[in-house]
Amino acid sequence: MTSVDTVRGPLDTGRLGRVLMHEHVFILGEEIRTNFPDYPSPWDEDERVDDAVAKLKALSERGIDTIVDPTVIGLGRYIPRIQRVAERVDISIVVATGLYTYNDLPFQFHNVGPGLLVDGPEPLTELFVKDIREGIAGTGVRAGMLKCAIELPGLTPGVERVMRAVGQAHVETGVPITVHTNPHTGSGEVAQRVLAEEGVDLTKVVIGHSGDSTDLDYLRRIADAGSILGMDRFGLDLLLPFEQRVDTVVALVEAGYTERMVLSHDASCFIDWFPHDVKQAAVPNWNYNHISDEVLPALRERGVSEEQITTMLVDNPRRIFER
């Protein structure tokens, strides 16, 4: 067996247990919070840490052992806060490195890199590798996942630069990749093409948010190319209703793709993209417990076996992290 880095240190992949492969603890823009502390909702540090601990304990009580938190630069990654949470819960947390953008890079990277004003090696690749090998910002916590994104604007120069840097960091370290995609634009296939050009092992790539689509032809193409389908937005019923999400997983299981899917919510304990009360009212099922409480029973009712559920929650995540 190999190990995967978690907030509390290396963990044997055989001890990951049941894994939700795409959850956030906090999505919180620190620059906005620092300068406009009450927008869009007031923030109390201790209260929010306590709330996260309670929510992760409730998840652990439902039999989930590990979550992967792909909160990277652009989403408000702040590891000391995650450490405070992790030291009080039994659940293991795998954190990520990478950069989340749909368009441009932060200004700090506009003029530095190959062929730019300050010519030299790609700083993004160097930073991602450092997070993996040395740890994040002096915390000692090493990233166990790489993250990039591609959305409606498509493969913009900034998006492509991040994606290629993520691919290069994967080739150098062996750490797996998760990609935020919009399946309605076919961007999962674009990501596969770009990452493959960098030499990435596509079996170590999760094409995130594939569960937002009911297009079985598209989903099968992604899986047939070797990647894992992230059926990872359960509870976001505004984007696709519960029944259709469940039906799509069932259809793929029946078609023989159980070993090509992982399950998750893309939920968080707190996200500052919306006022907190508005988010709670709009998507009441978008929380850590929805899969355990509603999705798994629905899958069982539709004939998905316990062995197949274990494959999606235990075996597939373990294989993704095995080097």
PDB file of C-alpha atoms in Angstrom:
ATOM      1  CA  MET A   1       0.000   0.000   0.000  1.00  0.00           C
ATOM      2  CA  THR A   2       0.982   3.639  -0.460  1.00  0.00           C
ATOM      3  CA  SER A   3       0.038   6.600   1.673  1.00  0.00           C
ATOM      4  CA  VAL A   4      -1.821   9.833   1.033  1.00  0.00           C
ATOM      5  CA  ASP A   5      -1.101  13.076   2.844  1.00  0.00           C
ATOM      6  CA  THR A   6      -3.882  14.371   5.101  1.00  0.00           C
ATOM      7  CA  VAL A   7      -4.093  17.364   7.418  1.00  0.00           C
ATOM      8  CA  ARG A   8      -2.947  15.130  10.297  1.00  0.00           C
ATOM      9  CA  GLY A   9      -0.159  13.504   8.283  1.00  0.00           C
ATOM     10  CA  PRO A  10       0.324  10.529   5.958  1.00  0.00           C
ATOM     11  CA  LEU A  11      -2.418   7.892   5.932  1.00  0.00           C
ATOM     12  CA  ASP A  12      -2.179   4.437   4.403  1.00  0.00           C
ATOM     13  CA  THR A  13      -4.535   4.325   1.428  1.00  0.00           C
ATOM     14  CA  GLY A  14      -5.969   1.099   2.821  1.00  0.00           C
ATOM     15  CA  ARG A  15      -7.228   3.100   5.822  1.00  0.00           C
ATOM     16  CA  LEU A  16      -9.044   5.816   3.894  1.00  0.00           C
ATOM     17  CA  GLY A  17     -12.327   3.973   4.398  1.00  0.00           C
ATOM     18  CA  ARG A  18     -15.445   5.539   2.932  1.00  0.00           C
ATOM     19  CA  VAL A  19     -14.463   8.684   1.058  1.00  0.00           C
ATOM     20  CA  LEU A  20     -16.374  11.689  -0.233  1.00  0.00           C
ATOM     21  CA  MET A  21     -14.051  12.883  -2.990  1.00  0.00           C
ATOM     22  CA  HIS A  22     -15.170  16.506  -3.332  1.00  0.00           C
ATOM     23  CA  GLU A  23     -16.230  18.508  -0.268  1.00  0.00           C
ATOM     24  CA  HIS A  24     -15.149  21.880   1.043  1.00  0.00           C
ATOM     25  CA  VAL A  25     -14.855  22.832   4.688  1.00  0.00           C
ATOM     26  CA  PHE A  26     -14.793  26.598   4.081  1.00  0.00           C
ATOM     27  CA  ILE A  27     -15.037  28.658   0.898  1.00  0.00           C
ATOM     28  CA  LEU A  28     -14.135  32.079   2.157  1.00  0.00           C
ATOM     29  CA  GLY A  29     -12.444  34.926   0.303  1.00  0.00           C
ATOM     30  CA  GLU A  30     -10.023  36.311   2.875  1.00  0.00           C
ATOM     31  CA  GLU A  31      -9.454  39.638   1.120  1.00  0.00           C
ATOM     32  CA  ILE A  32     -13.198  40.384   1.025  1.00  0.00           C
ATOM     33  CA  ARG A  33     -13.679  39.120   4.585  1.00  0.00           C
ATOM     34  CA  THR A  34     -10.850  41.263   5.907  1.00  0.00           C
ATOM     35  CA  ASN A  35     -12.004  44.460   4.203  1.00  0.00           C
ATOM     36  CA  PHE A  36     -15.795  43.951   4.251  1.00  0.00           C
ATOM     37  CA  PRO A  37     -16.224  41.677   7.292  1.00  0.00           C
ATOM     38  CA  ASP A  38     -20.032  41.551   7.232  1.00  0.00           C
ATOM     39  CA  TYR A  39     -20.440  40.828   3.499  1.00  0.00           C
ATOM     40  CA  PRO A  40     -22.315  38.782   2.448  1.00  0.00           C
ATOM     41  CA  SER A  41     -22.780  37.305   5.934  1.00  0.00           C
ATOM     42  CA  PRO A  42     -21.116  38.062   9.279  1.00  0.00           C
ATOM     43  CA  TRP A  43     -18.145  35.854  10.146  1.00  0.00           C
ATOM     44  CA  ASP A  44     -17.266  34.617  13.635  1.00  0.00           C
ATOM     45  CA  GLU A  45     -14.107  32.492  13.551  1.00  0.00           C
ATOM     46  CA  ASP A  46     -14.702  30.361  16.641  1.00  0.00           C
ATOM     47  CA  GLU A  47     -18.390  29.890  15.878  1.00  0.00           C
ATOM     48  CA  ARG A  48     -17.650  28.709  12.341  1.00  0.00           C
ATOM     49  CA  VAL A  49     -14.898  26.333  13.451  1.00  0.00           C
ATOM     50  CA  ASP A  50     -17.259  24.842  16.051  1.00  0.00           C
ATOM     51  CA  ASP A  51     -19.958  24.507  13.396  1.00  0.00           C
ATOM     52  CA  ALA A  52     -17.567  22.718  11.025  1.00  0.00           C
ATOM     53  CA  VAL A  53     -16.505  20.334  13.789  1.00  0.00           C
ATOM     54  CA  ALA A  54     -20.143  19.497  14.545  1.00  0.00           C
ATOM     55  CA  LYS A  55     -20.944  18.886  10.880  1.00  0.00           C
ATOM     56  CA  LEU A  56     -17.923  16.663  10.318  1.00  0.00           C
ATOM     57  CA  LYS A  57     -18.685  14.694  13.475  1.00  0.00           C
ATOM     58  CA  ALA A  58     -22.218  14.109  12.186  1.00  0.00           C
ATOM     59  CA  LEU A  59     -20.746  12.922   8.890  1.00  0.00           C
ATOM     60  CA  SER A  60     -18.355  10.579  10.690  1.00  0.00           C
ATOM     61  CA  GLU A  61     -21.266   9.108  12.647  1.00  0.00           C
ATOM     62  CA  ARG A  62     -22.814   8.151   9.296  1.00  0.00           C
ATOM     63  CA  GLY A  63     -19.791   6.039   8.421  1.00  0.00           C
ATOM     64  CA  ILE A  64     -17.768   8.442   6.283  1.00  0.00           C
ATOM     65  CA  ASP A  65     -14.072   8.278   7.147  1.00  0.00           C
ATOM     66  CA  THR A  66     -12.388  10.752   4.792  1.00  0.00           C
ATOM     67  CA  ILE A  67     -13.183  13.839   2.753  1.00  0.00           C
ATOM     68  CA  VAL A  68     -11.113  15.427   0.001  1.00  0.00           C
ATOM     69  CA  ASP A  69     -11.220  19.225   0.258  1.00  0.00           C
ATOM     70  CA  PRO A  70     -10.165  20.766  -3.097  1.00  0.00           C
ATOM     71  CA  THR A  71     -10.193  24.339  -1.775  1.00  0.00           C
ATOM     72  CA  VAL A  72      -7.237  25.950  -3.537  1.00  0.00           C
ATOM     73  CA  ILE A  73      -6.058  29.454  -4.380  1.00  0.00           C
ATOM     74  CA  GLY A  74      -9.077  31.329  -5.722  1.00  0.00           C
ATOM     75  CA  LEU A  75     -11.444  29.607  -3.284  1.00  0.00           C
ATOM     76  CA  GLY A  76      -9.934  30.860  -0.028  1.00  0.00           C
ATOM     77  CA  ARG A  77      -7.579  28.095   1.102  1.00  0.00           C
ATOM     78  CA  TYR A  78      -6.351  28.764   4.655  1.00  0.00           C
ATOM     79  CA  ILE A  79      -4.817  25.658   6.191  1.00  0.00           C
ATOM     80  CA  PRO A  80      -4.440  26.834   9.841  1.00  0.00           C
ATOM     81  CA  ARG A  81      -8.239  27.042  10.081  1.00  0.00           C
ATOM     82  CA  ILE A  82      -8.578  23.528   8.634  1.00  0.00           C
ATOM     83  CA  GLN A  83      -6.011  22.285  11.149  1.00  0.00           C
ATOM     84  CA  ARG A  84      -8.145  23.629  13.994  1.00  0.00           C
ATOM     85  CA  VAL A  85     -11.062  21.610  12.689  1.00  0.00           C
ATOM     86  CA  ALA A  86      -9.093  18.452  11.894  1.00  0.00           C
ATOM     87  CA  GLU A  87      -7.595  18.150  15.376  1.00  0.00           C
ATOM     88  CA  ARG A  88     -11.116  17.853  16.855  1.00  0.00           C
ATOM     89  CA  VAL A  89     -12.667  15.275  14.514  1.00  0.00           C
ATOM     90  CA  ASP A  90     -12.015  11.633  13.637  1.00  0.00           C
ATOM     91  CA  ILE A  91     -12.564  12.196   9.941  1.00  0.00           C
ATOM     92  CA  SER A  92      -9.463  12.523   7.740  1.00  0.00           C
ATOM     93  CA  ILE A  93      -9.160  15.571   5.475  1.00  0.00           C
ATOM     94  CA  VAL A  94      -7.077  15.562   2.290  1.00  0.00           C
ATOM     95  CA  VAL A  95      -6.319  19.092   1.075  1.00  0.00           C
ATOM     96  CA  ALA A  96      -5.282  20.247  -2.373  1.00  0.00           C
ATOM     97  CA  THR A  97      -2.994  22.543  -4.275  1.00  0.00           C
ATOM     98  CA  GLY A  98      -3.742  24.287  -7.540  1.00  0.00           C
ATOM     99  CA  LEU A  99      -5.533  27.396  -8.687  1.00  0.00           C
ATOM    100  CA  TYR A 100      -9.223  27.992  -9.348  1.00  0.00           C
ATOM    101  CA  THR A 101     -10.070  30.372 -12.177  1.00  0.00           C
ATOM    102  CA  TYR A 102     -12.498  30.416 -15.093  1.00  0.00           C
ATOM    103  CA  ASN A 103     -10.565  33.111 -16.970  1.00  0.00           C
ATOM    104  CA  ASP A 104      -7.380  34.928 -15.996  1.00  0.00           C
ATOM    105  CA  LEU A 105      -4.570  34.255 -13.562  1.00  0.00           C
ATOM    106  CA  PRO A 106      -3.954  36.498 -10.544  1.00  0.00           C
ATOM    107  CA  PHE A 107      -1.802  39.500 -11.444  1.00  0.00           C
ATOM    108  CA  GLN A 108       1.171  37.993  -9.599  1.00  0.00           C
ATOM    109  CA  PHE A 109       1.566  35.516 -12.484  1.00  0.00           C
ATOM    110  CA  HIS A 110       0.841  37.740 -15.507  1.00  0.00           C
ATOM    111  CA  ASN A 111       4.445  38.694 -16.171  1.00  0.00           C
ATOM    112  CA  VAL A 112       6.385  35.789 -14.675  1.00  0.00           C
ATOM    113  CA  GLY A 113       6.909  32.514 -16.498  1.00  0.00           C
ATOM    114  CA  PRO A 114       8.117  30.989 -19.751  1.00  0.00           C
ATOM    115  CA  GLY A 115       8.402  33.603 -22.505  1.00  0.00           C
ATOM    116  CA  LEU A 116       7.031  36.409 -20.314  1.00  0.00           C
ATOM    117  CA  LEU A 117       8.570  39.671 -19.072  1.00  0.00           C
ATOM    118  CA  VAL A 118      10.345  37.785 -16.282  1.00  0.00           C
ATOM    119  CA  ASP A 119      11.281  34.712 -18.309  1.00  0.00           C
ATOM    120  CA  GLY A 120      11.885  31.463 -16.480  1.00  0.00           C
ATOM    121  CA  PRO A 121      10.318  28.201 -15.348  1.00  0.00           C
ATOM    122  CA  GLU A 122       6.561  28.065 -14.768  1.00  0.00           C
ATOM    123  CA  PRO A 123       6.128  29.361 -11.187  1.00  0.00           C
ATOM    124  CA  LEU A 124       2.734  27.653 -10.847  1.00  0.00           C
ATOM    125  CA  THR A 125       4.287  24.228 -11.318  1.00  0.00           C
ATOM    126  CA  GLU A 126       7.020  25.018  -8.799  1.00  0.00           C
ATOM    127  CA  LEU A 127       4.508  26.263  -6.222  1.00  0.00           C
ATOM    128  CA  PHE A 128       2.227  23.254  -6.638  1.00  0.00           C
ATOM    129  CA  VAL A 129       5.124  20.819  -6.294  1.00  0.00           C
ATOM    130  CA  LYS A 130       6.361  22.666  -3.200  1.00  0.00           C
ATOM    131  CA  ASP A 131       2.902  22.338  -1.581  1.00  0.00           C
ATOM    132  CA  ILE A 132       3.056  18.595  -2.238  1.00  0.00           C
ATOM    133  CA  ARG A 133       6.636  17.905  -1.197  1.00  0.00           C
ATOM    134  CA  GLU A 134       7.358  20.481   1.515  1.00  0.00           C
ATOM    135  CA  GLY A 135       3.936  21.487   2.806  1.00  0.00           C
ATOM    136  CA  ILE A 136       1.648  24.483   2.533  1.00  0.00           C
ATOM    137  CA  ALA A 137       2.750  27.909   3.821  1.00  0.00           C
ATOM    138  CA  GLY A 138       4.816  26.632   6.729  1.00  0.00           C
ATOM    139  CA  THR A 139       2.014  24.539   8.222  1.00  0.00           C
ATOM    140  CA  GLY A 140       3.669  21.197   7.544  1.00  0.00           C
ATOM    141  CA  VAL A 141       0.457  20.041   5.852  1.00  0.00           C
ATOM    142  CA  ARG A 142       1.181  18.572   2.438  1.00  0.00           C
ATOM    143  CA  ALA A 143      -1.293  18.617  -0.417  1.00  0.00           C
ATOM    144  CA  GLY A 144      -2.639  15.233  -1.484  1.00  0.00           C
ATOM    145  CA  MET A 145      -4.595  16.408  -4.536  1.00  0.00           C
ATOM    146  CA  LEU A 146      -4.137  18.785  -7.471  1.00  0.00           C
ATOM    147  CA  LYS A 147      -6.981  21.030  -8.670  1.00  0.00           C
ATOM    148  CA  CYS A 148      -7.781  23.119 -11.739  1.00  0.00           C
ATOM    149  CA  ALA A 149     -10.960  24.332 -13.421  1.00  0.00           C
ATOM    150  CA  ILE A 150     -12.523  24.919 -16.821  1.00  0.00           C
ATOM    151  CA  GLU A 151     -15.944  26.533 -17.176  1.00  0.00           C
ATOM    152  CA  LEU A 152     -18.196  28.293 -19.690  1.00  0.00           C
ATOM    153  CA  PRO A 153     -15.430  30.587 -21.027  1.00  0.00           C
ATOM    154  CA  GLY A 154     -13.545  27.465 -22.083  1.00  0.00           C
ATOM    155  CA  LEU A 155      -9.803  27.019 -22.425  1.00  0.00           C
ATOM    156  CA  THR A 156      -8.729  30.618 -21.900  1.00  0.00           C
ATOM    157  CA  PRO A 157      -4.975  31.317 -21.759  1.00  0.00           C
ATOM    158  CA  GLY A 158      -5.135  31.537 -17.971  1.00  0.00           C
ATOM    159  CA  VAL A 159      -7.132  28.329 -17.591  1.00  0.00           C
ATOM    160  CA  GLU A 160      -4.793  26.472 -19.941  1.00  0.00           C
ATOM    161  CA  ARG A 161      -1.710  27.683 -18.112  1.00  0.00           C
ATOM    162  CA  VAL A 162      -3.049  26.428 -14.769  1.00  0.00           C
ATOM    163  CA  MET A 163      -4.152  23.134 -16.286  1.00  0.00           C
ATOM    164  CA  ARG A 164      -0.770  22.470 -17.844  1.00  0.00           C
ATOM    165  CA  ALA A 165       1.002  23.386 -14.607  1.00  0.00           C
ATOM    166  CA  VAL A 166      -1.261  20.977 -12.715  1.00  0.00           C
ATOM    167  CA  GLY A 167      -0.456  18.299 -15.280  1.00  0.00           C
ATOM    168  CA  GLN A 168       3.277  18.926 -14.933  1.00  0.00           C
ATOM    169  CA  ALA A 169       3.069  18.763 -11.136  1.00  0.00           C
ATOM    170  CA  HIS A 170       1.203  15.450 -11.396  1.00  0.00           C
ATOM    171  CA  VAL A 171       3.856  13.973 -13.673  1.00  0.00           C
ATOM    172  CA  GLU A 172       6.587  15.077 -11.246  1.00  0.00           C
ATOM    173  CA  THR A 173       4.885  13.905  -8.029  1.00  0.00           C
ATOM    174  CA  GLY A 174       2.243  11.300  -8.931  1.00  0.00           C
ATOM    175  CA  VAL A 175      -0.439  13.189  -6.979  1.00  0.00           C
ATOM    176  CA  PRO A 176      -3.911  12.776  -8.548  1.00  0.00           C
ATOM    177  CA  ILE A 177      -5.941  15.564 -10.111  1.00  0.00           C
ATOM    178  CA  THR A 178      -9.498  16.792  -9.796  1.00  0.00           C
ATOM    179  CA  VAL A 179     -10.891  19.167 -12.422  1.00  0.00           C
ATOM    180  CA  HIS A 180     -13.895  21.430 -12.008  1.00  0.00           C
ATOM    181  CA  THR A 181     -15.747  21.096 -15.313  1.00  0.00           C
ATOM    182  CA  ASN A 182     -19.007  22.123 -16.911  1.00  0.00           C
ATOM    183  CA  PRO A 183     -20.280  18.940 -18.594  1.00  0.00           C
ATOM    184  CA  HIS A 184     -22.789  20.871 -20.703  1.00  0.00           C
ATOM    185  CA  THR A 185     -19.907  22.386 -22.676  1.00  0.00           C
ATOM    186  CA  GLY A 186     -17.952  19.148 -23.037  1.00  0.00           C
ATOM    187  CA  SER A 187     -15.110  20.661 -21.032  1.00  0.00           C
ATOM    188  CA  GLY A 188     -14.248  17.342 -19.420  1.00  0.00           C
ATOM    189  CA  GLU A 189     -12.966  16.106 -22.756  1.00  0.00           C
ATOM    190  CA  VAL A 190     -10.988  19.319 -23.257  1.00  0.00           C
ATOM    191  CA  ALA A 191      -9.357  18.806 -19.869  1.00  0.00           C
ATOM    192  CA  GLN A 192      -8.509  15.205 -20.722  1.00  0.00           C
ATOM    193  CA  ARG A 193      -6.860  16.291 -23.977  1.00  0.00           C
ATOM    194  CA  VAL A 194      -4.730  19.007 -22.374  1.00  0.00           C
ATOM    195  CA  LEU A 195      -3.690  16.864 -19.416  1.00  0.00           C
ATOM    196  CA  ALA A 196      -2.834  13.937 -21.673  1.00  0.00           C
ATOM    197  CA  GLU A 197      -0.596  16.258 -23.708  1.00  0.00           C
ATOM    198  CA  GLU A 198       1.348  16.886 -20.491  1.00  0.00           C
ATOM    199  CA  GLY A 199       1.781  13.146 -19.905  1.00  0.00           C
ATOM    200  CA  VAL A 200      -0.863  12.780 -17.193  1.00  0.00           C
ATOM    201  CA  ASP A 201      -2.184   9.340 -16.295  1.00  0.00           C
ATOM    202  CA  LEU A 202      -5.901   9.898 -16.958  1.00  0.00           C
ATOM    203  CA  THR A 203      -6.855   7.111 -14.547  1.00  0.00           C
ATOM    204  CA  LYS A 204      -5.667   9.497 -11.810  1.00  0.00           C
ATOM    205  CA  VAL A 205      -7.971  12.313 -12.962  1.00  0.00           C
ATOM    206  CA  VAL A 206     -11.429  12.963 -11.527  1.00  0.00           C
ATOM    207  CA  ILE A 207     -13.582  14.899 -13.984  1.00  0.00           C
ATOM    208  CA  GLY A 208     -15.561  16.862 -11.452  1.00  0.00           C
ATOM    209  CA  HIS A 209     -19.246  17.748 -11.649  1.00  0.00           C
ATOM    210  CA  SER A 210     -19.953  15.073 -14.242  1.00  0.00           C
ATOM    211  CA  GLY A 211     -23.054  14.340 -12.186  1.00  0.00           C
ATOM    212  CA  ASP A 212     -24.588  17.619 -13.380  1.00  0.00           C
ATOM    213  CA  SER A 213     -25.220  15.891 -16.715  1.00  0.00           C
ATOM    214  CA  THR A 214     -27.624  13.178 -17.862  1.00  0.00           C
ATOM    215  CA  ASP A 215     -25.806  12.803 -21.202  1.00  0.00           C
ATOM    216  CA  LEU A 216     -24.750   9.168 -20.939  1.00  0.00           C
ATOM    217  CA  ASP A 217     -22.825   9.244 -24.225  1.00  0.00           C
ATOM    218  CA  TYR A 218     -20.629  12.084 -22.960  1.00  0.00           C
ATOM    219  CA  LEU A 219     -20.139  10.445 -19.564  1.00  0.00           C
ATOM    220  CA  ARG A 220     -19.191   7.123 -21.112  1.00  0.00           C
ATOM    221  CA  ARG A 221     -16.620   8.832 -23.360  1.00  0.00           C
ATOM    222  CA  ILE A 222     -15.001  10.437 -20.318  1.00  0.00           C
ATOM    223  CA  ALA A 223     -14.901   7.104 -18.489  1.00  0.00           C
ATOM    224  CA  ASP A 224     -13.748   5.136 -21.533  1.00  0.00           C
ATOM    225  CA  ALA A 225     -10.771   7.482 -21.834  1.00  0.00           C
ATOM    226  CA  GLY A 226      -9.766   6.315 -18.350  1.00  0.00           C
ATOM    227  CA  SER A 227     -10.885   9.096 -16.009  1.00  0.00           C
ATOM    228  CA  ILE A 228     -13.152   8.937 -12.993  1.00  0.00           C
ATOM    229  CA  LEU A 229     -16.578  10.563 -13.157  1.00  0.00           C
ATOM    230  CA  GLY A 230     -17.172  12.911 -10.262  1.00  0.00           C
ATOM    231  CA  MET A 231     -20.848  12.384  -9.421  1.00  0.00           C
ATOM    232  CA  ASP A 232     -20.201  14.997  -6.821  1.00  0.00           C
ATOM    233  CA  ARG A 233     -22.937  17.592  -6.597  1.00  0.00           C
ATOM    234  CA  PHE A 234     -25.688  15.688  -4.845  1.00  0.00           C
ATOM    235  CA  GLY A 235     -27.894  18.214  -3.087  1.00  0.00           C
ATOM    236  CA  LEU A 236     -27.434  20.956  -5.673  1.00  0.00           C
ATOM    237  CA  ASP A 237     -30.942  20.298  -6.918  1.00  0.00           C
ATOM    238  CA  LEU A 238     -31.173  23.695  -8.613  1.00  0.00           C
ATOM    239  CA  LEU A 239     -28.649  22.489 -11.191  1.00  0.00           C
ATOM    240  CA  LEU A 240     -30.109  18.992 -11.626  1.00  0.00           C
ATOM    241  CA  PRO A 241     -32.928  17.412  -9.604  1.00  0.00           C
ATOM    242  CA  PHE A 242     -32.265  14.573  -7.169  1.00  0.00           C
ATOM    243  CA  GLU A 243     -34.093  11.906  -9.181  1.00  0.00           C
ATOM    244  CA  GLN A 244     -32.123  12.617 -12.346  1.00  0.00           C
ATOM    245  CA  ARG A 245     -28.814  12.504 -10.492  1.00  0.00           C
ATOM    246  CA  VAL A 246     -29.722   9.147  -8.974  1.00  0.00           C
ATOM    247  CA  ASP A 247     -31.054   7.777 -12.268  1.00  0.00           C
ATOM    248  CA  THR A 248     -27.811   8.702 -14.038  1.00  0.00           C
ATOM    249  CA  VAL A 249     -25.673   6.853 -11.483  1.00  0.00           C
ATOM    250  CA  VAL A 250     -27.966   3.820 -11.722  1.00  0.00           C
ATOM    251  CA  ALA A 251     -27.785   3.847 -15.535  1.00  0.00           C
ATOM    252  CA  LEU A 252     -23.993   3.959 -15.441  1.00  0.00           C
ATOM    253  CA  VAL A 253     -23.825   1.168 -12.878  1.00  0.00           C
ATOM    254  CA  GLU A 254     -26.069  -0.961 -15.090  1.00  0.00           C
ATOM    255  CA  ALA A 255     -23.812  -0.167 -18.063  1.00  0.00           C
ATOM    256  CA  GLY A 256     -20.736  -1.420 -16.194  1.00  0.00           C
ATOM    257  CA  TYR A 257     -19.180   1.873 -15.080  1.00  0.00           C
ATOM    258  CA  THR A 258     -19.257   1.363 -11.304  1.00  0.00           C
ATOM    259  CA  GLU A 259     -15.448   1.428 -11.176  1.00  0.00           C
ATOM    260  CA  ARG A 260     -15.432   4.798 -12.928  1.00  0.00           C
ATOM    261  CA  MET A 261     -17.507   6.820 -10.431  1.00  0.00           C
ATOM    262  CA  VAL A 262     -17.036   8.553  -7.095  1.00  0.00           C
ATOM    263  CA  LEU A 263     -19.773  10.220  -5.047  1.00  0.00           C
ATOM    264  CA  SER A 264     -19.832  13.536  -3.221  1.00  0.00           C
ATOM    265  CA  HIS A 265     -21.757  16.787  -2.688  1.00  0.00           C
ATOM    266  CA  ASP A 266     -19.355  19.714  -3.350  1.00  0.00           C
ATOM    267  CA  ALA A 267     -20.891  21.051  -0.140  1.00  0.00           C
ATOM    268  CA  SER A 268     -19.259  23.193   2.533  1.00  0.00           C
ATOM    269  CA  CYS A 269     -19.765  24.210   6.129  1.00  0.00           C
ATOM    270  CA  PHE A 270     -19.695  27.845   5.026  1.00  0.00           C
ATOM    271  CA  ILE A 271     -19.487  29.507   1.612  1.00  0.00           C
ATOM    272  CA  ASP A 272     -19.394  33.271   1.148  1.00  0.00           C
ATOM    273  CA  TRP A 273     -20.668  33.294  -2.429  1.00  0.00           C
ATOM    274  CA  PHE A 274     -24.223  33.851  -1.166  1.00  0.00           C
ATOM    275  CA  PRO A 275     -25.838  35.164   2.008  1.00  0.00           C
ATOM    276  CA  HIS A 276     -25.849  32.196   4.372  1.00  0.00           C
ATOM    277  CA  ASP A 277     -29.614  32.153   5.007  1.00  0.00           C
ATOM    278  CA  VAL A 278     -30.398  32.469   1.276  1.00  0.00           C
ATOM    279  CA  LYS A 279     -28.176  29.480   0.470  1.00  0.00           C
ATOM    280  CA  GLN A 280     -29.793  27.383   3.191  1.00  0.00           C
ATOM    281  CA  ALA A 281     -33.278  28.142   1.862  1.00  0.00           C
ATOM    282  CA  ALA A 282     -32.442  27.626  -1.819  1.00  0.00           C
ATOM    283  CA  VAL A 283     -30.611  24.285  -1.534  1.00  0.00           C
ATOM    284  CA  PRO A 284     -31.611  22.634   1.765  1.00  0.00           C
ATOM    285  CA  ASN A 285     -30.203  19.248   0.705  1.00  0.00           C
ATOM    286  CA  TRP A 286     -26.759  20.637  -0.145  1.00  0.00           C
ATOM    287  CA  ASN A 287     -24.967  19.321   2.922  1.00  0.00           C
ATOM    288  CA  TYR A 288     -22.568  16.574   3.940  1.00  0.00           C
ATOM    289  CA  ASN A 289     -25.266  14.114   5.037  1.00  0.00           C
ATOM    290  CA  HIS A 290     -27.431  13.999   1.927  1.00  0.00           C
ATOM    291  CA  ILE A 291     -25.653  11.031   0.328  1.00  0.00           C
ATOM    292  CA  SER A 292     -25.776   8.957   3.503  1.00  0.00           C
ATOM    293  CA  ASP A 293     -29.370   9.855   4.379  1.00  0.00           C
ATOM    294  CA  GLU A 294     -31.101  10.050   0.995  1.00  0.00           C
ATOM    295  CA  VAL A 295     -28.877   9.105  -1.952  1.00  0.00           C
ATOM    296  CA  LEU A 296     -27.629   5.706  -0.826  1.00  0.00           C
ATOM    297  CA  PRO A 297     -31.126   4.503   0.156  1.00  0.00           C
ATOM    298  CA  ALA A 298     -32.402   5.630  -3.255  1.00  0.00           C
ATOM    299  CA  LEU A 299     -29.585   3.787  -5.028  1.00  0.00           C
ATOM    300  CA  ARG A 300     -30.351   0.634  -3.071  1.00  0.00           C
ATOM    301  CA  GLU A 301     -34.039   0.875  -3.970  1.00  0.00           C
ATOM    302  CA  ARG A 302     -33.045   1.007  -7.650  1.00  0.00           C
ATOM    303  CA  GLY A 303     -30.971  -2.167  -7.392  1.00  0.00           C
ATOM    304  CA  VAL A 304     -27.462  -0.854  -6.725  1.00  0.00           C
ATOM    305  CA  SER A 305     -25.764  -3.413  -4.484  1.00  0.00           C
ATOM    306  CA  GLU A 306     -23.756  -2.834  -1.308  1.00  0.00           C
ATOM    307  CA  GLU A 307     -20.699  -4.095  -3.168  1.00  0.00           C
ATOM    308  CA  GLN A 308     -21.191  -1.480  -5.879  1.00  0.00           C
ATOM    309  CA  ILE A 309     -21.687   1.264  -3.292  1.00  0.00           C
ATOM    310  CA  THR A 310     -18.463   0.164  -1.603  1.00  0.00           C
ATOM    311  CA  THR A 311     -16.699   0.317  -4.959  1.00  0.00           C
ATOM    312  CA  MET A 312     -17.726   3.952  -5.450  1.00  0.00           C
ATOM    313  CA  LEU A 313     -17.059   5.084  -1.874  1.00  0.00           C
ATOM    314  CA  VAL A 314     -14.060   2.945  -0.863  1.00  0.00           C
ATOM    315  CA  ASP A 315     -12.311   1.118  -3.696  1.00  0.00           C
ATOM    316  CA  ASN A 316     -12.299   3.824  -6.372  1.00  0.00           C
ATOM    317  CA  PRO A 317     -10.945   6.576  -4.063  1.00  0.00           C
ATOM    318  CA  ARG A 318      -8.278   4.199  -2.785  1.00  0.00           C
ATOM    319  CA  ARG A 319      -7.167   3.407  -6.348  1.00  0.00           C
ATOM    320  CA  ILE A 320      -7.041   7.110  -7.237  1.00  0.00           C
ATOM    321  CA  PHE A 321      -4.551   7.750  -4.416  1.00  0.00           C
ATOM    322  CA  GLU A 322      -2.442   4.646  -4.852  1.00  0.00           C
ATOM    323  CA  ARG A 323       0.854   5.506  -6.533  1.00  0.00           C
TER     324      ARG A 323
END
